[in-house]
PDB file of C-alpha atoms in Angstrom:
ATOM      1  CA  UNK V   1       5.929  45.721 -62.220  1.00 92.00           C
ATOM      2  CA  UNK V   2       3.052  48.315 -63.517  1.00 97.00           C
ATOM      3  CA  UNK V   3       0.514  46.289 -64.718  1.00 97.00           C
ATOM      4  CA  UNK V   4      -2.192  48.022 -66.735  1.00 98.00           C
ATOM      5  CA  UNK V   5      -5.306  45.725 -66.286  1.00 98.00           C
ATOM      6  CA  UNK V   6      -7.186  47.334 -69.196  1.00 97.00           C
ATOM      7  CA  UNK V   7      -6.423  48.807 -72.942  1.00 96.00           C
ATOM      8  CA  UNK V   8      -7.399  48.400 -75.925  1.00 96.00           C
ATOM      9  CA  UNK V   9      -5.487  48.440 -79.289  1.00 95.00           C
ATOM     10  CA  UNK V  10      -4.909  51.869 -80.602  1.00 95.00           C
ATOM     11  CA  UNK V  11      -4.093  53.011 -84.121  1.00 92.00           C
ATOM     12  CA  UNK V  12      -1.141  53.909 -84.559  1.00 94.00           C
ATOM     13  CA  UNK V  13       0.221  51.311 -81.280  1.00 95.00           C
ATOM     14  CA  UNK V  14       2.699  54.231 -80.601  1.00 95.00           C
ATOM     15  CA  UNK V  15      -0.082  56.291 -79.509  1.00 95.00           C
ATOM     16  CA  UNK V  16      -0.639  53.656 -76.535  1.00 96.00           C
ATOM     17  CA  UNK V  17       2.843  53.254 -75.862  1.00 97.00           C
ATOM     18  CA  UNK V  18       3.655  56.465 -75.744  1.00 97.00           C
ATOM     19  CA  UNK V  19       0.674  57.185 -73.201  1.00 96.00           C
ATOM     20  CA  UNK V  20       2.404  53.657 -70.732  1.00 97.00           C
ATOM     21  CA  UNK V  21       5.566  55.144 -70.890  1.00 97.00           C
ATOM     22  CA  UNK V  22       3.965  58.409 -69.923  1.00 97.00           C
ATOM     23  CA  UNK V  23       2.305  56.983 -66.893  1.00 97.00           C
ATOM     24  CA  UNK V  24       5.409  54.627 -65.800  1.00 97.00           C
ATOM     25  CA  UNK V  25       3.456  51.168 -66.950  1.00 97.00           C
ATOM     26  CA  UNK V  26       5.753  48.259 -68.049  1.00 97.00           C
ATOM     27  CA  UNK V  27       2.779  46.222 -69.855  1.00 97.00           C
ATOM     28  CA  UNK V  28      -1.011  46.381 -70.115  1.00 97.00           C
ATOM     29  CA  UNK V  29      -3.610  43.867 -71.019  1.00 97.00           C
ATOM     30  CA  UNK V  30      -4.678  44.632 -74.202  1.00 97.00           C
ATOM     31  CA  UNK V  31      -7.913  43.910 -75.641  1.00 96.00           C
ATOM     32  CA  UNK V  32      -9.458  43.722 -79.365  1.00 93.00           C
ATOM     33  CA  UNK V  33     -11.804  46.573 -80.220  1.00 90.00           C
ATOM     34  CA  UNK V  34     -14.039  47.404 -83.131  1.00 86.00           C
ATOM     35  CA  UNK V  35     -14.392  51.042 -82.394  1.00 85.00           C
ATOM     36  CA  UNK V  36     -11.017  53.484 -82.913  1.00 89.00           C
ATOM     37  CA  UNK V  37     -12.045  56.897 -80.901  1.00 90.00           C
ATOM     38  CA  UNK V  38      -8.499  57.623 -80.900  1.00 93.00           C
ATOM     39  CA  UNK V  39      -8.634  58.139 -84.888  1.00 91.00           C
ATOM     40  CA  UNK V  40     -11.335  61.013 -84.569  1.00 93.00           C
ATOM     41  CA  UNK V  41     -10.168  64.428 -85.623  1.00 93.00           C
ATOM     42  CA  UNK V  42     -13.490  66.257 -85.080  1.00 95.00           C
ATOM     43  CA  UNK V  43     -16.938  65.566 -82.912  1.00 95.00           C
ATOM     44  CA  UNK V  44     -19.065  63.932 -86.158  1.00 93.00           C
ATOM     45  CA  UNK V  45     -15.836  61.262 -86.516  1.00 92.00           C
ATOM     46  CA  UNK V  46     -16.144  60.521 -83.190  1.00 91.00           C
ATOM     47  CA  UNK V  47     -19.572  59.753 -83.367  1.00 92.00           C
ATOM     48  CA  UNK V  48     -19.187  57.650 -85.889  1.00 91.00           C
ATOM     49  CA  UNK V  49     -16.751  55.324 -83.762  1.00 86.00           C
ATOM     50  CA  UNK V  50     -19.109  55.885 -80.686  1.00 88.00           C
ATOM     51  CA  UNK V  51     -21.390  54.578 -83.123  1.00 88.00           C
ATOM     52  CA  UNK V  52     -19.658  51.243 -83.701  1.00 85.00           C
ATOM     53  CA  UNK V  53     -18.767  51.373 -79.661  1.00 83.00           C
ATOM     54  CA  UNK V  54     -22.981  51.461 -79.186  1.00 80.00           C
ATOM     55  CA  UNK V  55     -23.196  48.427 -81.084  1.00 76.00           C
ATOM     56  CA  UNK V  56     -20.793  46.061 -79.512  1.00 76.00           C
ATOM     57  CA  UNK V  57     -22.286  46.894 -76.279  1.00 78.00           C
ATOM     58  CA  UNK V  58     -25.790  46.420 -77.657  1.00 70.00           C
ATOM     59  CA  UNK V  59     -24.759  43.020 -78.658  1.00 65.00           C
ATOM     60  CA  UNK V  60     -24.857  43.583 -82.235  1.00 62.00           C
ATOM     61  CA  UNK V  61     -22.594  42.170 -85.079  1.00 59.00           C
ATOM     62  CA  UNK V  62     -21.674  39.230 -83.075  1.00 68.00           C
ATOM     63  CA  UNK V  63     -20.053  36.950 -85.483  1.00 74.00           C
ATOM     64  CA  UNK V  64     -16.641  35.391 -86.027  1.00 78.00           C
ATOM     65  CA  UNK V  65     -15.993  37.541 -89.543  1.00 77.00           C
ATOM     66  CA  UNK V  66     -17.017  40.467 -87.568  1.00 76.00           C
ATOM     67  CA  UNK V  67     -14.559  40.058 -84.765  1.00 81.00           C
ATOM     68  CA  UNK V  68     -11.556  38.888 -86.959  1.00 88.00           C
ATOM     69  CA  UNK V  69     -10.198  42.404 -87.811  1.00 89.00           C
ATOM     70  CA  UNK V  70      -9.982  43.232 -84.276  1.00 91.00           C
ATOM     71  CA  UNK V  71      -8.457  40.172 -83.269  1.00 94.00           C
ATOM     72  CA  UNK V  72      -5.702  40.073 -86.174  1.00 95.00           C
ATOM     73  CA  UNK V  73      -4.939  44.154 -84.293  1.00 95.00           C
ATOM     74  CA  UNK V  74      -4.416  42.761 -81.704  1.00 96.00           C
ATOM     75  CA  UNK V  75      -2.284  39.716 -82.663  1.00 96.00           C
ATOM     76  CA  UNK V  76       0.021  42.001 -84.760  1.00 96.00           C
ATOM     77  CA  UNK V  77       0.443  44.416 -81.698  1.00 96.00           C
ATOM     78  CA  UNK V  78       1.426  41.670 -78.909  1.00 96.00           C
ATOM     79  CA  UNK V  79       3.579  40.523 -81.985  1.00 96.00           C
ATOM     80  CA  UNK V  80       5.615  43.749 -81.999  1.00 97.00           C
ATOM     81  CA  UNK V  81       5.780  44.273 -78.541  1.00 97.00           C
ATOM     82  CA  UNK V  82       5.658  41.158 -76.244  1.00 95.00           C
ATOM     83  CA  UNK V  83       7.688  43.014 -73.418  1.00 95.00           C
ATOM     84  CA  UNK V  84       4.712  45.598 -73.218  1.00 96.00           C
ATOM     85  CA  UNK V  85       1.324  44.203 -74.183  1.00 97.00           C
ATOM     86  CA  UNK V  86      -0.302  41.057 -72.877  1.00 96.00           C
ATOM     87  CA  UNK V  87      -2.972  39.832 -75.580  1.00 96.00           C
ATOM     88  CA  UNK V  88      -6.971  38.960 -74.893  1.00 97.00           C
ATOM     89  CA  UNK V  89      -9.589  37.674 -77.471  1.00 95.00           C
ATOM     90  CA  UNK V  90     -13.122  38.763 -77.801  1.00 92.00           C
ATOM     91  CA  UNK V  91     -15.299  35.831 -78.904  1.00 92.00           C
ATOM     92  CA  UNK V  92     -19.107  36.989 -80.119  1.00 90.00           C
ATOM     93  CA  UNK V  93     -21.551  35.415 -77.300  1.00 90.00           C
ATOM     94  CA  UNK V  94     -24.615  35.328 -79.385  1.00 88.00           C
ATOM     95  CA  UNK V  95     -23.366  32.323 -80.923  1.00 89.00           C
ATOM     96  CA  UNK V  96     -24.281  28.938 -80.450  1.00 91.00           C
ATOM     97  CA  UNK V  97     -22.786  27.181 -77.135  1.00 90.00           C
ATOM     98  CA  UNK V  98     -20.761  24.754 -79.016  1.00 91.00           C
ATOM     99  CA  UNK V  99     -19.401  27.423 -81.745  1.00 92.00           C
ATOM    100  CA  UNK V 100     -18.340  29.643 -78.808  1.00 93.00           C
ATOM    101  CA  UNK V 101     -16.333  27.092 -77.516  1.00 93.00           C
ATOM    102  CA  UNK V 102     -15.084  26.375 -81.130  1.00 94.00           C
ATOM    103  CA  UNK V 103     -14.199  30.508 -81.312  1.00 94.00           C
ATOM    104  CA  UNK V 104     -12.417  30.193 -77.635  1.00 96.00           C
ATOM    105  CA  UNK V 105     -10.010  27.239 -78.992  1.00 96.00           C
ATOM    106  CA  UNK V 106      -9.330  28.643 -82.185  1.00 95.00           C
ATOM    107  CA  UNK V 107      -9.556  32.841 -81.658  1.00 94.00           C
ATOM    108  CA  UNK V 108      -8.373  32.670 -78.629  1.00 95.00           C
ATOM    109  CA  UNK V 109      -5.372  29.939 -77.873  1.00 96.00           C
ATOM    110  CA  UNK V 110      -5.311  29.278 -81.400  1.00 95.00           C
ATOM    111  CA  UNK V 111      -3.361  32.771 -81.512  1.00 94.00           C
ATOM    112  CA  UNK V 112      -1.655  32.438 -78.366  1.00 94.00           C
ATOM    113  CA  UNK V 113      -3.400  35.026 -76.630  1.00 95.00           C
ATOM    114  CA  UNK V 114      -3.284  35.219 -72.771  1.00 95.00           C
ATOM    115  CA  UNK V 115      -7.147  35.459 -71.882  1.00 97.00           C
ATOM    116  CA  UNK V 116     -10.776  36.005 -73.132  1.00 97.00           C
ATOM    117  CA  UNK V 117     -12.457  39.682 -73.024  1.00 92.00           C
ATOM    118  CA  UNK V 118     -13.448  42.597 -72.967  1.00 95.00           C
ATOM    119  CA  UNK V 119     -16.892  40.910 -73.743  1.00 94.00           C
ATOM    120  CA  UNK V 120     -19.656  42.863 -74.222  1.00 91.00           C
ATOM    121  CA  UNK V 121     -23.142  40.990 -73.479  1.00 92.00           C
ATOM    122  CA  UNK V 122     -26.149  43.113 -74.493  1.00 90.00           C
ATOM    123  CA  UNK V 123     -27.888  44.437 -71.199  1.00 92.00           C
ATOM    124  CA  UNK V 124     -30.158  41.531 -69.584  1.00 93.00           C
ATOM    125  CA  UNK V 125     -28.118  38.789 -71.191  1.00 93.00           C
ATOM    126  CA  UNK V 126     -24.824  38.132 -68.973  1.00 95.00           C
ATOM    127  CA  UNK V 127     -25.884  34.613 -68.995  1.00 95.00           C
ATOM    128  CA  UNK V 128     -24.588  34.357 -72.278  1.00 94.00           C
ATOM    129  CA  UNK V 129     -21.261  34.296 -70.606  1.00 96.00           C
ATOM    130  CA  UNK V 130     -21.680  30.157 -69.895  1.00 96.00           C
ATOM    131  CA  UNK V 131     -20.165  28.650 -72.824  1.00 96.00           C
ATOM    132  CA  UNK V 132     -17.146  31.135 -72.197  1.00 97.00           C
ATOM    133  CA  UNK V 133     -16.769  30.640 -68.699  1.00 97.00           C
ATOM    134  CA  UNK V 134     -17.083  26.445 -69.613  1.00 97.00           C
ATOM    135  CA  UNK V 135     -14.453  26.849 -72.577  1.00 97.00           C
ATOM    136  CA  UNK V 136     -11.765  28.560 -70.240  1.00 97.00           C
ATOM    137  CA  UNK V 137     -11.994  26.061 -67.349  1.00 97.00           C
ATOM    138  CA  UNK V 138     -11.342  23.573 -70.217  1.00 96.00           C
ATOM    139  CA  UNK V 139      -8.175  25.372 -71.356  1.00 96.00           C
ATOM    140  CA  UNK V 140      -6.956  25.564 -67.471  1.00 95.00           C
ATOM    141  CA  UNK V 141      -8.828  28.460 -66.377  1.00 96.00           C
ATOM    142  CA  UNK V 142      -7.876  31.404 -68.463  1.00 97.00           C
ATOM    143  CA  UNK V 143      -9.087  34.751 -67.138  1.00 97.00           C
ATOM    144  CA  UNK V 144     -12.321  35.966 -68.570  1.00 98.00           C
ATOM    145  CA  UNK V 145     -12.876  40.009 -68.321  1.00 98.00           C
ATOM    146  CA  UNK V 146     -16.361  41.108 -68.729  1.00 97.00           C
ATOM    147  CA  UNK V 147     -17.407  45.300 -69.709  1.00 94.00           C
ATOM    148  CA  UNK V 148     -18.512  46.444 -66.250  1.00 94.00           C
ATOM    149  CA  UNK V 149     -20.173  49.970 -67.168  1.00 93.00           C
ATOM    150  CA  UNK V 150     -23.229  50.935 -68.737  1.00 89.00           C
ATOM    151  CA  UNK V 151     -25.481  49.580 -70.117  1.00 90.00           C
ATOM    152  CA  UNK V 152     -24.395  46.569 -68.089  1.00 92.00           C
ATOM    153  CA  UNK V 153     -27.190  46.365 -65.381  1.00 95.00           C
ATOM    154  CA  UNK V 154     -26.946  45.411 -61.510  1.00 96.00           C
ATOM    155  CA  UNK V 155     -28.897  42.097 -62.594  1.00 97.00           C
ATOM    156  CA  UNK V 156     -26.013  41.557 -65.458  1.00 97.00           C
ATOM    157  CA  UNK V 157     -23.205  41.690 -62.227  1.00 97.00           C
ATOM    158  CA  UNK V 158     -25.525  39.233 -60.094  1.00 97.00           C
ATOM    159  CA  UNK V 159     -25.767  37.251 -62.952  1.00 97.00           C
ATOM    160  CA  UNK V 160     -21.808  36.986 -62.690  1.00 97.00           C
ATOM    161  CA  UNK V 161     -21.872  36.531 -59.607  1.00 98.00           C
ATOM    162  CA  UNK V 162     -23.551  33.221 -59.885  1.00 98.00           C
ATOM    163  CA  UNK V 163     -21.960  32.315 -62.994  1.00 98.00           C
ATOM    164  CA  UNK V 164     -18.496  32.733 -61.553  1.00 98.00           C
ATOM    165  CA  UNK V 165     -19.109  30.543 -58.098  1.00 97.00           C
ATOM    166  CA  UNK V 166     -20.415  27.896 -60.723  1.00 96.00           C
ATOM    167  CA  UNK V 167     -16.775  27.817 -62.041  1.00 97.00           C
ATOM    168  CA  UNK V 168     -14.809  28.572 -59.284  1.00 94.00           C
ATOM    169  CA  UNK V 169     -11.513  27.820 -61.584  1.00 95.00           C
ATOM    170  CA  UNK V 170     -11.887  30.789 -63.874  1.00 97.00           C
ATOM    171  CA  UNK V 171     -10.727  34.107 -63.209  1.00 98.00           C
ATOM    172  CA  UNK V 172     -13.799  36.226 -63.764  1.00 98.00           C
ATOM    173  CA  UNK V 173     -12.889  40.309 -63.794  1.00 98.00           C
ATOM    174  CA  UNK V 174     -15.579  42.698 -64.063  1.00 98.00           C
ATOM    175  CA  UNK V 175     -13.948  46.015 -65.316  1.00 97.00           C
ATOM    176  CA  UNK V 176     -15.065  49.482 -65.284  1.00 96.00           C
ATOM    177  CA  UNK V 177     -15.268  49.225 -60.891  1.00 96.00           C
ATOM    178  CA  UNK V 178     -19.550  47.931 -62.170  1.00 95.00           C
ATOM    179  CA  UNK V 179     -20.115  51.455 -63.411  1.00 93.00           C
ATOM    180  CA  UNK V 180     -23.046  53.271 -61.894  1.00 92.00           C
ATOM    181  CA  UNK V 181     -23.389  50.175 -59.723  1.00 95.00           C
ATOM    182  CA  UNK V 182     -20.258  50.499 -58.037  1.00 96.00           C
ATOM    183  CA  UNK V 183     -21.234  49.659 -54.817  1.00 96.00           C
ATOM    184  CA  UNK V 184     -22.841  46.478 -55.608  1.00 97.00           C
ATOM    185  CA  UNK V 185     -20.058  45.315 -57.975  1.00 97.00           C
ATOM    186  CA  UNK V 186     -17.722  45.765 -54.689  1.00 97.00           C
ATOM    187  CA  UNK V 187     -20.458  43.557 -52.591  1.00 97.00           C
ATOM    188  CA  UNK V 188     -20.509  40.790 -55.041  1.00 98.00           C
ATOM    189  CA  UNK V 189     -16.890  40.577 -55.964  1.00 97.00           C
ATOM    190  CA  UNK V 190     -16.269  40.537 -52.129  1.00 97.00           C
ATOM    191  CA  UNK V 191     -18.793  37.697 -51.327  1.00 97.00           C
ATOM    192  CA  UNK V 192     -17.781  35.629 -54.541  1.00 98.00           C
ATOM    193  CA  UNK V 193     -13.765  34.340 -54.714  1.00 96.00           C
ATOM    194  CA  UNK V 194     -13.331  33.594 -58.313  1.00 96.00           C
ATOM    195  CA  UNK V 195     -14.338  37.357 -58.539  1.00 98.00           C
ATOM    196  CA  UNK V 196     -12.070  40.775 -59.699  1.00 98.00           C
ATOM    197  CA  UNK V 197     -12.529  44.579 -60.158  1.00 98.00           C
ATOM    198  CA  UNK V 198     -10.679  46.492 -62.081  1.00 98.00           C
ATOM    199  CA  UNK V 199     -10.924  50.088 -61.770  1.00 97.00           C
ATOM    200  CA  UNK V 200     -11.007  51.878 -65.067  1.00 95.00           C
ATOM    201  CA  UNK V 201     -13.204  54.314 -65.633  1.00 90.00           C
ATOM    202  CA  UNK V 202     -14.077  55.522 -61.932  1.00 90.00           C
ATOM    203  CA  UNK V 203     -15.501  58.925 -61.417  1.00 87.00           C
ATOM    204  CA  UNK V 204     -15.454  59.033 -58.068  1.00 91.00           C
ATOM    205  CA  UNK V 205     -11.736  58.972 -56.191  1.00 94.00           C
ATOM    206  CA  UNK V 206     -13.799  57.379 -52.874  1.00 95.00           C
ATOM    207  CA  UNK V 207     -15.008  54.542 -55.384  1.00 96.00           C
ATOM    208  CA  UNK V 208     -11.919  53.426 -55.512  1.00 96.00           C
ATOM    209  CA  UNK V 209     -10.858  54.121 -51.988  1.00 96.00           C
ATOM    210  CA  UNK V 210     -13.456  52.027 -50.700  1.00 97.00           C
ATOM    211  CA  UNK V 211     -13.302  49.183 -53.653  1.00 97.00           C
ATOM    212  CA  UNK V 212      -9.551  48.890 -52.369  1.00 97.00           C
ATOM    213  CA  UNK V 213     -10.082  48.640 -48.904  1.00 96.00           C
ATOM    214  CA  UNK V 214     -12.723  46.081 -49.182  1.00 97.00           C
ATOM    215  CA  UNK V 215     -10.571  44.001 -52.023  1.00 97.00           C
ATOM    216  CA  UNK V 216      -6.983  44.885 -51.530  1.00 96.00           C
ATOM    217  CA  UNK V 217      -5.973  41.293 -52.938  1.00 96.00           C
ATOM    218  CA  UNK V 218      -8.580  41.679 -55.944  1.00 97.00           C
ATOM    219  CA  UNK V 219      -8.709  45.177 -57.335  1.00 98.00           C
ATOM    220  CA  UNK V 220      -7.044  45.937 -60.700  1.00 98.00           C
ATOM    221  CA  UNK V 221      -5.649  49.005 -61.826  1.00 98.00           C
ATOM    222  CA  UNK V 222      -6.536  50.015 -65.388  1.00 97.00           C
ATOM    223  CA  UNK V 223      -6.926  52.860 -67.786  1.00 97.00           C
ATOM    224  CA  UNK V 224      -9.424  51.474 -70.327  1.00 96.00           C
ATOM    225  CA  UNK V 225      -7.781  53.306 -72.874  1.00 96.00           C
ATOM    226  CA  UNK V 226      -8.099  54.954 -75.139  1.00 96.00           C
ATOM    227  CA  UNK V 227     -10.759  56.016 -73.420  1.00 94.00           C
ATOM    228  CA  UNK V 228      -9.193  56.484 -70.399  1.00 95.00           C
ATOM    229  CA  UNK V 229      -5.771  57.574 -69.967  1.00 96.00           C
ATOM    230  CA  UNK V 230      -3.339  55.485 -68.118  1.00 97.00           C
ATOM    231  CA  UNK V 231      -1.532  58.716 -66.097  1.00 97.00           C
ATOM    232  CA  UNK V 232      -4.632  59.730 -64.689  1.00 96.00           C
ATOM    233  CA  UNK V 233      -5.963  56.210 -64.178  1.00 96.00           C
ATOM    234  CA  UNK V 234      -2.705  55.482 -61.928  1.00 97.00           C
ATOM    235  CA  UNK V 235      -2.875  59.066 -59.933  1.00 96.00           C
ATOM    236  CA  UNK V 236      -6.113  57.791 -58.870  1.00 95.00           C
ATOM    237  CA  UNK V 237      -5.009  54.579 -57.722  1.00 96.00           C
ATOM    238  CA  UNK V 238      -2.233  56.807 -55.716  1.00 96.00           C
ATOM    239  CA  UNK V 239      -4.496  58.842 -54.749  1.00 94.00           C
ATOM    240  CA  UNK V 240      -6.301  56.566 -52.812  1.00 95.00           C
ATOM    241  CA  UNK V 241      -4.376  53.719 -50.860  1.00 94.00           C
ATOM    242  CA  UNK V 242      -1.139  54.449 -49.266  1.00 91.00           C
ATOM    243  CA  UNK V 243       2.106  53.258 -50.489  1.00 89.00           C
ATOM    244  CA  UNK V 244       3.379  49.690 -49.854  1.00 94.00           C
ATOM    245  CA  UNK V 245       1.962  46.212 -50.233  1.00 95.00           C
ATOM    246  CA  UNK V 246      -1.407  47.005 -50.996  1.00 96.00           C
ATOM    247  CA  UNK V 247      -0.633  49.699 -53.766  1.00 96.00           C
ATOM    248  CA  UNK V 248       1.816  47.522 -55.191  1.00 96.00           C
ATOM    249  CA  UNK V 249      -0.870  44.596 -55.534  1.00 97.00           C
ATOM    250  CA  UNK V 250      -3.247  46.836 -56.685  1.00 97.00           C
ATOM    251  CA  UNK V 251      -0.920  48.586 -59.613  1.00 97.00           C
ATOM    252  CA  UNK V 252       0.250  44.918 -60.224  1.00 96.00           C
ATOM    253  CA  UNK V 253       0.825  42.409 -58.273  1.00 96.00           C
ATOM    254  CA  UNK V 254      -2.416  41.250 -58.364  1.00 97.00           C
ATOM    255  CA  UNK V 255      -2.916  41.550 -62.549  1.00 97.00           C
ATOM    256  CA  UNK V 256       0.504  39.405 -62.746  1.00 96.00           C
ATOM    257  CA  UNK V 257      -0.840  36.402 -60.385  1.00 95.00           C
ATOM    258  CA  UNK V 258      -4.615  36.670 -62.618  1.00 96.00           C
ATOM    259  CA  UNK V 259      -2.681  36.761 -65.552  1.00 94.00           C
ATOM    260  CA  UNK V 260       0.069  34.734 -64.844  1.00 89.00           C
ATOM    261  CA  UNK V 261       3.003  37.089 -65.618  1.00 86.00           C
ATOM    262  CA  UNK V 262       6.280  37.556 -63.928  1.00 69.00           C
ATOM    263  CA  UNK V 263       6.115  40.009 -61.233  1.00 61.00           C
ATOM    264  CA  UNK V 264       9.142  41.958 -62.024  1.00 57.00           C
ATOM    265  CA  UNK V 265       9.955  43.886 -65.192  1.00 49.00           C
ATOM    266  CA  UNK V 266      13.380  43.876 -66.573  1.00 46.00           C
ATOM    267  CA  UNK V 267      14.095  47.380 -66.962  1.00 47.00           C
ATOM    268  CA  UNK V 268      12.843  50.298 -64.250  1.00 47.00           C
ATOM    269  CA  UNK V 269      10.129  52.498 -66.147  1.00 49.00           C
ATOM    270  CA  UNK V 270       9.577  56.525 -64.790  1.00 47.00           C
ATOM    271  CA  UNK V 271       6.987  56.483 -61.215  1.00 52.00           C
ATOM    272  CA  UNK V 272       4.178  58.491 -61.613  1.00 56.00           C
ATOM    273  CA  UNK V 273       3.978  60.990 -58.161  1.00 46.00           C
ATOM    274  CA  UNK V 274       0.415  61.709 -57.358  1.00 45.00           C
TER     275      UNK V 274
END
């Protein structure tokens, strides 16, 4: 099964689908999101979404009202299509540690969702992940994915890091291959177990390569769309390992164990050559 690790809901959901189908993906993560680039028409539209996109990363607008739009998207969408999307919750981090874990119980399994992310902690403040990381190793370790990419810093991934051998239970996937800090994000996943990468957003094909050969059992493809696009996200994958066991964990088998889906579709979707 095609797993991809990282999307976000789009408006309309047959834009998204259309783009899995295109690239041969039986289901894809799918996370909440504020910001709708796939809506602008023209440059000033889309800077009005990047707009909203600046903010969540910033750390700003961080309470439960804020986030329940996003979240009721992305309820509605695993709703309609449970064979292709597998649903996350955002929870805002600048909260209080005990309304965090309140937001986990109720935003996140209150809905039925699979896993907690994409959060967004403002750069410096990855600590803030705690109370998450506490509240899914109470609710039997659900998978936590944290935004990899800029502005997150190389402190924010050591921060991680140390966060994620303190609770060795919860999956802890840092998306976006670390960004600029690439290299480092491939270090620390490598040297910490409870550790993932998923490789969205990679601008460099010997990124990957080398984040593949160093974690064959923990790298995660993904397309981070709509930002990305989920054809181009897998060519790169096939670009860079050869085919067999590894690719196949890579493009899947990996996301279903972290995830805990089945490993095998139940219908046979287009391959993608590279």
């Amino acid at each position: 099964m095609i797993i991809d690790a990282h999307g976000h809901v789009h408006d309309p959901v047959g834009l998204h689908l259309d783009a899995l189908d295109a690239a041969g993906v039986d289901r894809t993560v799918l996370f909440p999101t504020r910001p709708h680039p796939e809506r602008a028409g023209d440059l000033p539209s889309l800077r009005r979404e990047f707009a909203v996109l600046d903010g969540a990363l910033g750390g700003r607008g961080g309470t439960r009202e804020a986030f329940a739009g996003a979240l009721d998207e992305v309820t509605a969408a695993v709703a309609a299509h449970p064979d292709r999307f597998v649903g996350f919750g955002s929870v805002p981090l600048e909260l209080p540690a005990e309304e965090v874990e309140r937001a986990v119980a109720e935003d996140v399994v209150g809905r039925g969702l699979c896993g907690i992310g994409e959060l967004t902690p403002a750069p410096g403040r990855a600590d803030r992940l705690e109370p998450v990381l506490k509240a899914a190793a109470d609710h039997g370790g659900l998978p936590v994915v944290v935004h990899g990419f800029a502005p997150t810093t190389a402190d924010d991934l050591r921060t991680l890091a140390a966060l994620s051998r303190r609770h060795p239970g919860v999956p802890l996937v840092v998306s976006q291959l670390g960004g600029l800090h690439w290299m480092e994000a491939v270090e620390l996943v490598r040297d910490t177990p409870g550790m993932y990468l998923e490789l969205s957003t990679a601008f460099l094909v010997i990124a990957v390569r080398l984040a593949v050969r160093e974690l064959p059992e923990r790298t995660l493809f993904g397309s981070d769309a709509p930002y990305g696009d989920p054809v181009v996200a897998r060519v790169m994958v096939e670009r860079a390992t050869a085919s067999g066991e590894i690719r196949d964990r890579v493009l899947g088998g990996t996301a279903a164990e972290v995830f805990r889906l089945p490993r095998r579709a139940p219908g046979t979707r287009a391959p993608v050559s590279p």
